[in-house]
Coordinates of C-alpha atoms and ligand atoms in Angstrom, one line a residue:
X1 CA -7.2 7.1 15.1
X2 CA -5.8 10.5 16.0
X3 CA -6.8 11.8 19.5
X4 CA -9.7 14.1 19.7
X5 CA -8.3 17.6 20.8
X6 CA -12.2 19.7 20.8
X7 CA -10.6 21.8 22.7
X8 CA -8.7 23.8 20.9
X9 CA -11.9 25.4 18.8
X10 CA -12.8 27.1 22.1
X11 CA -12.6 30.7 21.4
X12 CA -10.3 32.7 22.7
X13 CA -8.8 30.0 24.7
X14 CA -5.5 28.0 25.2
X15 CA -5.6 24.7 26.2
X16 CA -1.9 24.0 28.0
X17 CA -1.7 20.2 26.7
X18 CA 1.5 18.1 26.5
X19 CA 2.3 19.7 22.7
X20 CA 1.8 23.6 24.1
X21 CA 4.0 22.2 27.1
X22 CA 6.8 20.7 24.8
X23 CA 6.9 23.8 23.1
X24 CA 6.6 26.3 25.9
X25 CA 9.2 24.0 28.2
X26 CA 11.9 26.8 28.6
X27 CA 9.6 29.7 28.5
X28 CA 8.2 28.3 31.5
X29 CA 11.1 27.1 33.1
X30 CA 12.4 30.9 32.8
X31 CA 9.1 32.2 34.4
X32 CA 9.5 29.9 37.3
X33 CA 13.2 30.9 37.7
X34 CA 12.0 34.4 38.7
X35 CA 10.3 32.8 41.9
X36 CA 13.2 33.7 43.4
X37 CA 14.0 37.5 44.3
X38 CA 17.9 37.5 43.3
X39 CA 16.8 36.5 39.8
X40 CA 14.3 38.7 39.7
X41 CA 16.6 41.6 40.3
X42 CA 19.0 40.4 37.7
X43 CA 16.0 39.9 35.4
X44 CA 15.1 43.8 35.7
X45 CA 18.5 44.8 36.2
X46 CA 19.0 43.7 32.4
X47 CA 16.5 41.7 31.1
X48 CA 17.7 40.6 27.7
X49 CA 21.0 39.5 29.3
X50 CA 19.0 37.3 31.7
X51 CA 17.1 35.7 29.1
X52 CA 19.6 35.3 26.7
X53 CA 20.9 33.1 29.8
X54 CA 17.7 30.6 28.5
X55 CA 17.3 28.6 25.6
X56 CA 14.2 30.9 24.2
X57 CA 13.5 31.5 21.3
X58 CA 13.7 34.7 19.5
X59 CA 9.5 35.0 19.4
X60 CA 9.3 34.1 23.0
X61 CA 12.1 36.6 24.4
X62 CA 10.0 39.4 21.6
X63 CA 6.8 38.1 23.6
X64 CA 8.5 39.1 26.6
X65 CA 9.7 42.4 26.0
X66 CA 6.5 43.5 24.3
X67 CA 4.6 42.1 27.5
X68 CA 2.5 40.4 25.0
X69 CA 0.9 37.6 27.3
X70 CA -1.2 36.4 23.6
X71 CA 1.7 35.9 22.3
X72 CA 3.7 34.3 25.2
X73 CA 1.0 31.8 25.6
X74 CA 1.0 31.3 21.4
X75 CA 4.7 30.4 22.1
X76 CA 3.9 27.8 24.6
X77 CA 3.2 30.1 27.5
X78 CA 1.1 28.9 31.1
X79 CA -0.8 31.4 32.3
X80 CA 0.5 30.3 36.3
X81 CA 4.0 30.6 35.0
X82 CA 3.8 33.5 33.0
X83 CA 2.2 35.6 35.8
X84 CA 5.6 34.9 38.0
X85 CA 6.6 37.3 35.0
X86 CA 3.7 39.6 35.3
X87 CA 4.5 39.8 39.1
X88 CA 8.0 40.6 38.1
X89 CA 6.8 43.5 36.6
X90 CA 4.3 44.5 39.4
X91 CA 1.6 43.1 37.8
X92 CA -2.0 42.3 39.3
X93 CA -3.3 39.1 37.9
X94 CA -6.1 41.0 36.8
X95 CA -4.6 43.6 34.8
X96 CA -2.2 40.3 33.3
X97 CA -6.1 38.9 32.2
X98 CA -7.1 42.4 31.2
X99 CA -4.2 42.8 28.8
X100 CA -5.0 39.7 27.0
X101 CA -8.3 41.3 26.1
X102 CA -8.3 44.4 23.7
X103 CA -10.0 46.0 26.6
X104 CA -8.4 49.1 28.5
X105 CA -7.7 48.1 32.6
X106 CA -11.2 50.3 33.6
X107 CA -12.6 48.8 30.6
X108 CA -12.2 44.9 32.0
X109 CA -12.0 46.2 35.9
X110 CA -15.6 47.7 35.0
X111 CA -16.6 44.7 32.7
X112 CA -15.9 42.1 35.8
X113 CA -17.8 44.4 38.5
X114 CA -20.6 44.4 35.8
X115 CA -20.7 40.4 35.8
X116 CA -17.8 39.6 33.9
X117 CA -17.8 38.5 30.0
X118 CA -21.3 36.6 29.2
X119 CA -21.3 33.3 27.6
X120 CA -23.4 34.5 24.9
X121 CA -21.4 35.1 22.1
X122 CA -18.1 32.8 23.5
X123 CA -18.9 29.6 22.8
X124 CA -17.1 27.6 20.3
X125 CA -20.3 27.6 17.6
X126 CA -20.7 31.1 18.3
X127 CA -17.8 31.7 16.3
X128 CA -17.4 28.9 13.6
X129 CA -17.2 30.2 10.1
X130 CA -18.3 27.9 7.7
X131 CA -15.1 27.1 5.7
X132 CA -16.9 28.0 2.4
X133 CA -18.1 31.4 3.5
X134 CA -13.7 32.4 3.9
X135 CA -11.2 33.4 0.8
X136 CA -8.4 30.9 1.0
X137 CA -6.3 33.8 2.0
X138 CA -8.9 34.5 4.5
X139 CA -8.0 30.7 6.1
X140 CA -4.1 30.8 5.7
X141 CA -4.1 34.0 7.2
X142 CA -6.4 32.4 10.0
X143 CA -3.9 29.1 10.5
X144 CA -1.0 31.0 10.1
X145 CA -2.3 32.7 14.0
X146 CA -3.6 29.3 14.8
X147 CA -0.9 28.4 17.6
X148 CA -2.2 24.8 18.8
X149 CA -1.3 23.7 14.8
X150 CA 2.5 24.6 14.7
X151 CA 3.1 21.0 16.2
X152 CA 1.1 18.7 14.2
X153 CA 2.2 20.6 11.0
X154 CA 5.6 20.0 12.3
X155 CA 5.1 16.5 13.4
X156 CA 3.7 16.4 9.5
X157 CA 6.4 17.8 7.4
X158 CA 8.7 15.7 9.6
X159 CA 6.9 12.3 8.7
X160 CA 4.7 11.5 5.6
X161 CA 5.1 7.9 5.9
X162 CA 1.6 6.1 6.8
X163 CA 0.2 4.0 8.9
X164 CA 0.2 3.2 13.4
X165 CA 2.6 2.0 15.8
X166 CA 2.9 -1.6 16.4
X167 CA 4.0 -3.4 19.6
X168 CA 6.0 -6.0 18.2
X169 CA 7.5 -7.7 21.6
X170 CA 8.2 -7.5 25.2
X171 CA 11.0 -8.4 27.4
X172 CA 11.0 -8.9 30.8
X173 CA 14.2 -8.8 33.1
X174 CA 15.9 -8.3 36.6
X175 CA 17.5 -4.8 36.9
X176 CA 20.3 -6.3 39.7
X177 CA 22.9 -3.1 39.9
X178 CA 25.7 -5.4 40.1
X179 CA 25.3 -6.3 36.8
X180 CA 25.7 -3.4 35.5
X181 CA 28.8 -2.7 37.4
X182 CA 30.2 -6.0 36.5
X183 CA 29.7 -4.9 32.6
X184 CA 31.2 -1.4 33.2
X185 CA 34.1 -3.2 35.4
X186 CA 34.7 -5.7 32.8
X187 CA 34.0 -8.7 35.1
X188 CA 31.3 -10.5 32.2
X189 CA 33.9 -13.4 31.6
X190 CA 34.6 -14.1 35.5
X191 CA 32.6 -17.4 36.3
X192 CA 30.2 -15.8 38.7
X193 CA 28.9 -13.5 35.9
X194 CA 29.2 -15.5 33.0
X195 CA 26.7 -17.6 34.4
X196 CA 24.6 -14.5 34.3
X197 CA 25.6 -12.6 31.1
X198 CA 25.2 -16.1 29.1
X199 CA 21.2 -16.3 29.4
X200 CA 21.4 -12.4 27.8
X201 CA 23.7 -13.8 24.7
X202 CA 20.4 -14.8 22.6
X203 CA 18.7 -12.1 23.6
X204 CA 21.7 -9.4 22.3
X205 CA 21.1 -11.0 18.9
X206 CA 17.7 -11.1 18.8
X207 CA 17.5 -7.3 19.8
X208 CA 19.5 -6.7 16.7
X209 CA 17.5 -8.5 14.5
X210 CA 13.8 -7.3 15.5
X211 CA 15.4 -3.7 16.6
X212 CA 12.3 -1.1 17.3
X213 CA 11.9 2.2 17.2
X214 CA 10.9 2.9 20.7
X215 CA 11.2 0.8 24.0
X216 CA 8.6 1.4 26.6
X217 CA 10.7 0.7 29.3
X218 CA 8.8 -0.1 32.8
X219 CA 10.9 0.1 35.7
X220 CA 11.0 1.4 39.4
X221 CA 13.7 4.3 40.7
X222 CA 15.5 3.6 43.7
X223 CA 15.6 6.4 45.5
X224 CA 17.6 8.3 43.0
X225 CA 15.1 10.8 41.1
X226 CA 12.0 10.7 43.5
X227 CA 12.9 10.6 47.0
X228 CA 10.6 10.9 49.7
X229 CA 9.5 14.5 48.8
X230 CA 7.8 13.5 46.1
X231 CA 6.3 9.9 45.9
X232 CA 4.3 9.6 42.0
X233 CA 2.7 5.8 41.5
X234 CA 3.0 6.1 37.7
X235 CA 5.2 8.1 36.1
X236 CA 5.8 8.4 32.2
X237 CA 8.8 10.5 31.0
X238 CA 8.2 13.4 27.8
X239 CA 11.2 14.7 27.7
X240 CA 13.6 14.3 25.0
X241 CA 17.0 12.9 27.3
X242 CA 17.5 11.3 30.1
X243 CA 21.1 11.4 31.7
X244 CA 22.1 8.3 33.5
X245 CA 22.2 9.1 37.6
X246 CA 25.3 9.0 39.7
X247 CA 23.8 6.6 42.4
X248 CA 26.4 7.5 44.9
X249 CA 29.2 5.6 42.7
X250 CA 30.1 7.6 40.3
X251 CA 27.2 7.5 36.9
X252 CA 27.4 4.6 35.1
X253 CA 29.9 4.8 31.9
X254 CA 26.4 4.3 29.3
X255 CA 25.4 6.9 26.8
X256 CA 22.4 9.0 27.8
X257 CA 18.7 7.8 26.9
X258 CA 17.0 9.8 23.8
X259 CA 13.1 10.1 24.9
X260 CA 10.8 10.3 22.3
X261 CA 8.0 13.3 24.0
X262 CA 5.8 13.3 21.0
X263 CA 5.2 9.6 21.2
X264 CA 5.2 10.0 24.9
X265 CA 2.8 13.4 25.1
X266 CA 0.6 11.0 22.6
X267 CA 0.9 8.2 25.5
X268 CA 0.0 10.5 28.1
X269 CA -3.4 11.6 26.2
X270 CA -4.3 8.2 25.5
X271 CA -3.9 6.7 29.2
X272 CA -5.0 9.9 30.7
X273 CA -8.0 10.1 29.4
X274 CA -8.5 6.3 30.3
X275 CA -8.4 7.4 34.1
X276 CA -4.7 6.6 34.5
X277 CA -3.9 9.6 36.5
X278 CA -0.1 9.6 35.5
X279 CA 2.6 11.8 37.0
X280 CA 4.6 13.2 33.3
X281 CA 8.2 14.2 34.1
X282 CA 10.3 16.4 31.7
X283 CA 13.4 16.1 33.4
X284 CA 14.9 13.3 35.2
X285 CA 17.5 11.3 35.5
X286 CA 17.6 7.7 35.4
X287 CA 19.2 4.8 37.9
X288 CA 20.2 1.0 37.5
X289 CA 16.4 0.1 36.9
X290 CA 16.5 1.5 33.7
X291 CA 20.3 1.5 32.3
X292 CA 20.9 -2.1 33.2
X293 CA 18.5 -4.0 31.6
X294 CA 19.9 -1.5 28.6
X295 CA 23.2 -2.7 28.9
X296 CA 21.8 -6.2 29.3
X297 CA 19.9 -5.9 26.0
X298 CA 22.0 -4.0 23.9
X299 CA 25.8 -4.8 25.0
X300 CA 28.0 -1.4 25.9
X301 CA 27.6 0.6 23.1
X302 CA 28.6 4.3 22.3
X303 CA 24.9 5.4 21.8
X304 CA 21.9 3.5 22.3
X305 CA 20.0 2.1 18.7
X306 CA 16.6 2.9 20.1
X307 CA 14.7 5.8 21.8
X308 CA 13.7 5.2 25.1
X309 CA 10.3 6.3 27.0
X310 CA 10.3 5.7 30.7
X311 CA 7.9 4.3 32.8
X312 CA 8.5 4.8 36.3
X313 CA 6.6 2.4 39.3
X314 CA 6.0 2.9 42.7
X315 CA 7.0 -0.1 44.6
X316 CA 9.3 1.3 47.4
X317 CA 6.7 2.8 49.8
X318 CA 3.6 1.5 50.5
X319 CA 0.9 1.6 48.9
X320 CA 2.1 0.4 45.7
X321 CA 0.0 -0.6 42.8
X322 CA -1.7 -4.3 42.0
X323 CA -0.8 -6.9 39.5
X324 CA -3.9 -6.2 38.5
X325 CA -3.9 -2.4 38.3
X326 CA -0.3 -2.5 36.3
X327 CA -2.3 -5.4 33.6
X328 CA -4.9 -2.9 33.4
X329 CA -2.9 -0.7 32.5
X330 CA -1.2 -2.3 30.2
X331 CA -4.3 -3.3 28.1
X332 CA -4.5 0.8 28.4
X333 CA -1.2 1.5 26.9
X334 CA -2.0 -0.9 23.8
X335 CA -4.8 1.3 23.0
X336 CA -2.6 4.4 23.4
X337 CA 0.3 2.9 21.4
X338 CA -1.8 1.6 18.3
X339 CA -3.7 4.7 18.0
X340 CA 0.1 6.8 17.6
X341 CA -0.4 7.6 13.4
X342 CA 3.2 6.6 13.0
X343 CA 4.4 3.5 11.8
X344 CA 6.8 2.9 14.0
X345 CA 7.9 -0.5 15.9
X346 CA 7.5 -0.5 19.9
X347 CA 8.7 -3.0 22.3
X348 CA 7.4 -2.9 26.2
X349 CA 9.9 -4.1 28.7
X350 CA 8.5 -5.3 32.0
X351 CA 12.0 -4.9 34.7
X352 CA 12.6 -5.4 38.1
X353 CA 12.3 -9.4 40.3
X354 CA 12.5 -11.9 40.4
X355 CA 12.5 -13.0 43.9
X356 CA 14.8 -11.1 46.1
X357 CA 15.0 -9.1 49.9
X358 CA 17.3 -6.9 50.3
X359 CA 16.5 -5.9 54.1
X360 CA 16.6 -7.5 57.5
X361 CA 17.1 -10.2 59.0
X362 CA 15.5 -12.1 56.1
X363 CA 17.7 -10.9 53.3
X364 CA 18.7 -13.3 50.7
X365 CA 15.9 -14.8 50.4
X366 CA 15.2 -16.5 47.1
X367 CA 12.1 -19.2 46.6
X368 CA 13.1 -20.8 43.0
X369 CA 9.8 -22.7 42.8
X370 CA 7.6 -19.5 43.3
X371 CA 9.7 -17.7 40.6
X372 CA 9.5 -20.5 38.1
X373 CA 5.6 -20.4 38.6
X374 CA 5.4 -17.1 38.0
X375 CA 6.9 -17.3 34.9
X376 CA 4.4 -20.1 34.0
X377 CA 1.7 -18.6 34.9
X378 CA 2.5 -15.0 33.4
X379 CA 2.8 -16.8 30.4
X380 CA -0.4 -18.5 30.1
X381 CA -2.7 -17.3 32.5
X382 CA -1.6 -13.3 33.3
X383 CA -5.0 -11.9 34.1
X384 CA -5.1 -14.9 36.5
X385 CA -1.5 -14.2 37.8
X386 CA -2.2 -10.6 38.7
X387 CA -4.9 -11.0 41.2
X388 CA -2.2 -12.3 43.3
X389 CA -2.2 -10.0 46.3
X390 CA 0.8 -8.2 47.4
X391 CA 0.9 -10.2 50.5
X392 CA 2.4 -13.3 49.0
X393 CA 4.9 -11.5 46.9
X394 CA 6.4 -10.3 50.3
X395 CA 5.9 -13.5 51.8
X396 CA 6.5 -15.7 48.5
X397 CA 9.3 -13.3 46.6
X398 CA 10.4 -11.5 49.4
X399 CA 10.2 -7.4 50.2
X400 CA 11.5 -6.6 47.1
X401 CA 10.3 -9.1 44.3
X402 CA 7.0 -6.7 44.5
X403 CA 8.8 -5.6 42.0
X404 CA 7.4 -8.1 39.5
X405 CA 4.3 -6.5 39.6
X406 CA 5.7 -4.1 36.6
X407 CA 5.9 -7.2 34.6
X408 CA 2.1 -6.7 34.5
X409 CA 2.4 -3.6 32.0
X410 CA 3.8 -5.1 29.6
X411 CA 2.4 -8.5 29.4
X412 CA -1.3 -6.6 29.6
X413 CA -0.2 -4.8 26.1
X414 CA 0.5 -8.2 24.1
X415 CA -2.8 -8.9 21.7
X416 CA -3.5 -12.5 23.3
X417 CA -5.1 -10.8 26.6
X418 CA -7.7 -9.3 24.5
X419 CA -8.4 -12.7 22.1
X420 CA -7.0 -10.9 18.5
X421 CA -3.5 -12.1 18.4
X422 CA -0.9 -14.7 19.5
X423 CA 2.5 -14.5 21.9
X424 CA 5.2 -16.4 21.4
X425 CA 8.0 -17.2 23.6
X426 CA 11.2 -16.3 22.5
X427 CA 13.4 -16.9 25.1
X428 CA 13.3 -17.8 28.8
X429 CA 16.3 -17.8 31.1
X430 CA 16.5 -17.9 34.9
X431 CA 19.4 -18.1 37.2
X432 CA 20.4 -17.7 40.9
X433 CA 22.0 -15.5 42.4
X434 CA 23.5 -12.1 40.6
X435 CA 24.2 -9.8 44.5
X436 CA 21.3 -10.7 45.9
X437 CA 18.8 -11.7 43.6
X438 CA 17.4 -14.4 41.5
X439 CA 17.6 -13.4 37.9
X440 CA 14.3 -14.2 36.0
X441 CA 14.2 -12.7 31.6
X442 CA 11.6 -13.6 29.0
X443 CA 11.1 -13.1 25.4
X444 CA 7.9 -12.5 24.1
X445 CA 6.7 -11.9 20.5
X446 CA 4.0 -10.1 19.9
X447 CA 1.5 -11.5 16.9
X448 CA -1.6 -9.8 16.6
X449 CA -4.2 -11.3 14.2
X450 CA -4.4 -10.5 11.0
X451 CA -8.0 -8.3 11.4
X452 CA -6.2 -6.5 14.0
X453 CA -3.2 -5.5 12.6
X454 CA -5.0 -4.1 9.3
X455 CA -7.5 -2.5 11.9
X456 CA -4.1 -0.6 13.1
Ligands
LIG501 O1 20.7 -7.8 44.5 C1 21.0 -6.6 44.7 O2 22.1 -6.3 45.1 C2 20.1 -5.5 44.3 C3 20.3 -4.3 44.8 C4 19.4 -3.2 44.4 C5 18.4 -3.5 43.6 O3 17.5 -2.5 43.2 C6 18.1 -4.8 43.1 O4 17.0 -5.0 42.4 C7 19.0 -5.8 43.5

């Protein structure tokens, strides 16, 4: 079922959602640019050459020159960014409103000392035309000015294949850097690693053969995109790449990660409005928690077979979210992923663990028996599993396998939890150490019952 979007009948009204966003991205990326005075004499100083210095396109940069703020926002304009540009050009923000209106300056400066513009007459039944009272011309010429459509005609003429987006598996895996440095440094047949890279063999070939579209790829940054300036619990990525980071030994030799943002924007609706208050990131780029299990899962290719959205977890500074928050959301992101009228193939990978501590006097620690369990238990009992506090994953897994609580997302999305389907393990692999860390990975199929797939 598509999303609701109401909002968009308002009259005379913009609603800045992920799709105006997408669309808008540079035009507001310009505006914020001029937050700084040297661009902003540069900007007045020749204005054409400094946009042409952006990726706009030719109706935003017209927008622009004709100070047309309608049509800046129909391009995918904010009103917050946009009146950087307005205070470019001297610009109150009242006379940027005012200009929006049809009204002269006096005309709106005397219409908001009056009271401002009544709600009679502005609300959205106020000024619905029956369909059947308007010429066809009458509603193509009314669409054609109709902004908030360009991206679902697009998304339209793009795809006319039917039916929703089905989570066909998970995966679950460490994200140990070393690995990753032991693929790029060609180490995989040395005995240390082989040990490791073996338990990944089956899991190479089965990627191939139940390849999806998308992976929803859960994992935790290390300090490499979010540093302490900015600490976001959940974070899901709508952008369309994501360059691997240089985490202060060079990037890794992987391609880049294609995003997928109208999947993602679609995601962010969906678990939004289920009170997920996510943090969405346009531009970011992405460390060993991500590219590894990559690498692990698809070998070293020249470009990876699948688009990627990221998923990025809190679990570096306290307080970081519960097993049981992360299942809950999970069952969330189901929802959100069915309800995507594409049929495309999704699989959820749950990354980071098993047990490992990478700090103090205590590093090193690995507790095989707790890890084992977990497995177990995340298996059969996983709404039991994630009422385990974060207390004994310290104590238990040590400071760093609360990582594992990200395993939570994506075992909360298989149909079992909610009664209408079946899992089925693929694969299960476990190994000690790789650096400093016991390596846990699980393959899970994801069978949904027959009435709910046909209800997708
Ligand atoms: O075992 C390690 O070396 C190691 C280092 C950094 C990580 O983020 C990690 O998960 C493991």
């Amino acid at each position: 079922m598509a999303l609701d979007k109401e909002y968009r009948k308002v009259p005379g009204t913009t609603i800045f959602d992920s799709e105006q966003s997408a669309k808008g991205y540079h035009l507001n990326q310009f505006c914020m640019s001029l937050m700084k005075a040297e661009n902003r004499e540069r900007f007045l100083a020749d204005e054409d050459a400094y946009m042409d210095e952006w990726p706009l396109t030719d109706a935003q940069k017209q927008a622009l020159r004709d100070r047309d703020l309608n049509a800046a926002m129909r391009e995918g304009g904010n009103i917050y960014f946009l009146a950087k540009f307005g205070a470019t050009l001297g610009l109150s923000f009242q006379q940027m409103a005012g200009s929006m209106t049809g009204m002269t300056e006096q005309e709106y400066r005397d219409m908001m000392v009056g009271g401002g513009r009544s709600i009679a007459g502005n609300r959205i039944a106020d000024v619905a035309v029956p369909e059947v009272e308007r010429t066809e011309a009458e509603i193509a010429a009314a669409q054609e000015q109709d902004p908030m459509l360009d991206a679902v005609r697009a998304n339209a003429a793009a795809d006319d294949s039917v039916g929703n987006a089905t989570i066909t598996g998970a995966v679950f895996t460490s994200h140990v850097p070393a690995i990753g440095a032991a693929l790029d440094l060609g180490k995989t047949e040395e005995p240390y690693w082989k040990a490791v890279f073996d338990g990944y063999e089956f899991s190479k070939a089965w990627e191939q053969d139940n390849l999806p579209d998308v992976v929803f790829l859960v994992y935790n940054d290390h300090a490499t995109a979010f540093d302490l300036s900015l600490i976001p619990t959940f974070v899901l990525g709508t952008g369309a790449a994501y360059p691997a980071a240089d985490e202060g030994y060079g990037p890794r030799p992987v391609p880049g990660i294609e995003g997928d943002p109208d999947f993602a924007a679609h995601v962010a609706h969906s678990l939004i409005r289920d009170d997920f208050d996510l943090t969405l990131v346009n531009e970011m780029e992405v460390d060993h928690g991500l590219t590894v299990p990559m690498s692990l899962m698809f070998g070293q290719v020249d470009t990876w077979p699948v688009k990627v959205i990221p998923f990025h977890v809190n679990v570096v500074q306290y307080p970081v979210p519960s097993g049981e928050r992360c299942f809950k959301l999970g069952k969330a992101l189901r929802k959100a992923i069915e309800s995507y009228e594409k049929p495309i193939k999704v699989q959820i990978w749950g990354t980071g663990g098993m047990s490992h501590q990478l700090q103090g006097p205590r590093a090193g620690l690995i507790n095989r028996e707790w890890d084992n369990a977990f497995l177990d238990r995340l298996i059969e009992d996983p709404e039991g599993l994630s009422h385990v506090p974060h207390l004994e994953y310290v104590e238990e897994a040590g400071s760093e396998g609360i990582e594992l609580v990200m395993w939570f997302i994506a075992r909360g999305a298989m149909s079992d939890v909610e009664g209408d389907g079946e899992i089925e393990v693929v694969h299960r692999f476990y190994h000690v150490p790789a650096s400093n860390t016991a390596v846990g990975h699980l393959i899970l199929n994801n069978k949904p019952s027959a009435a709910a797939a046909a209800k997708e």
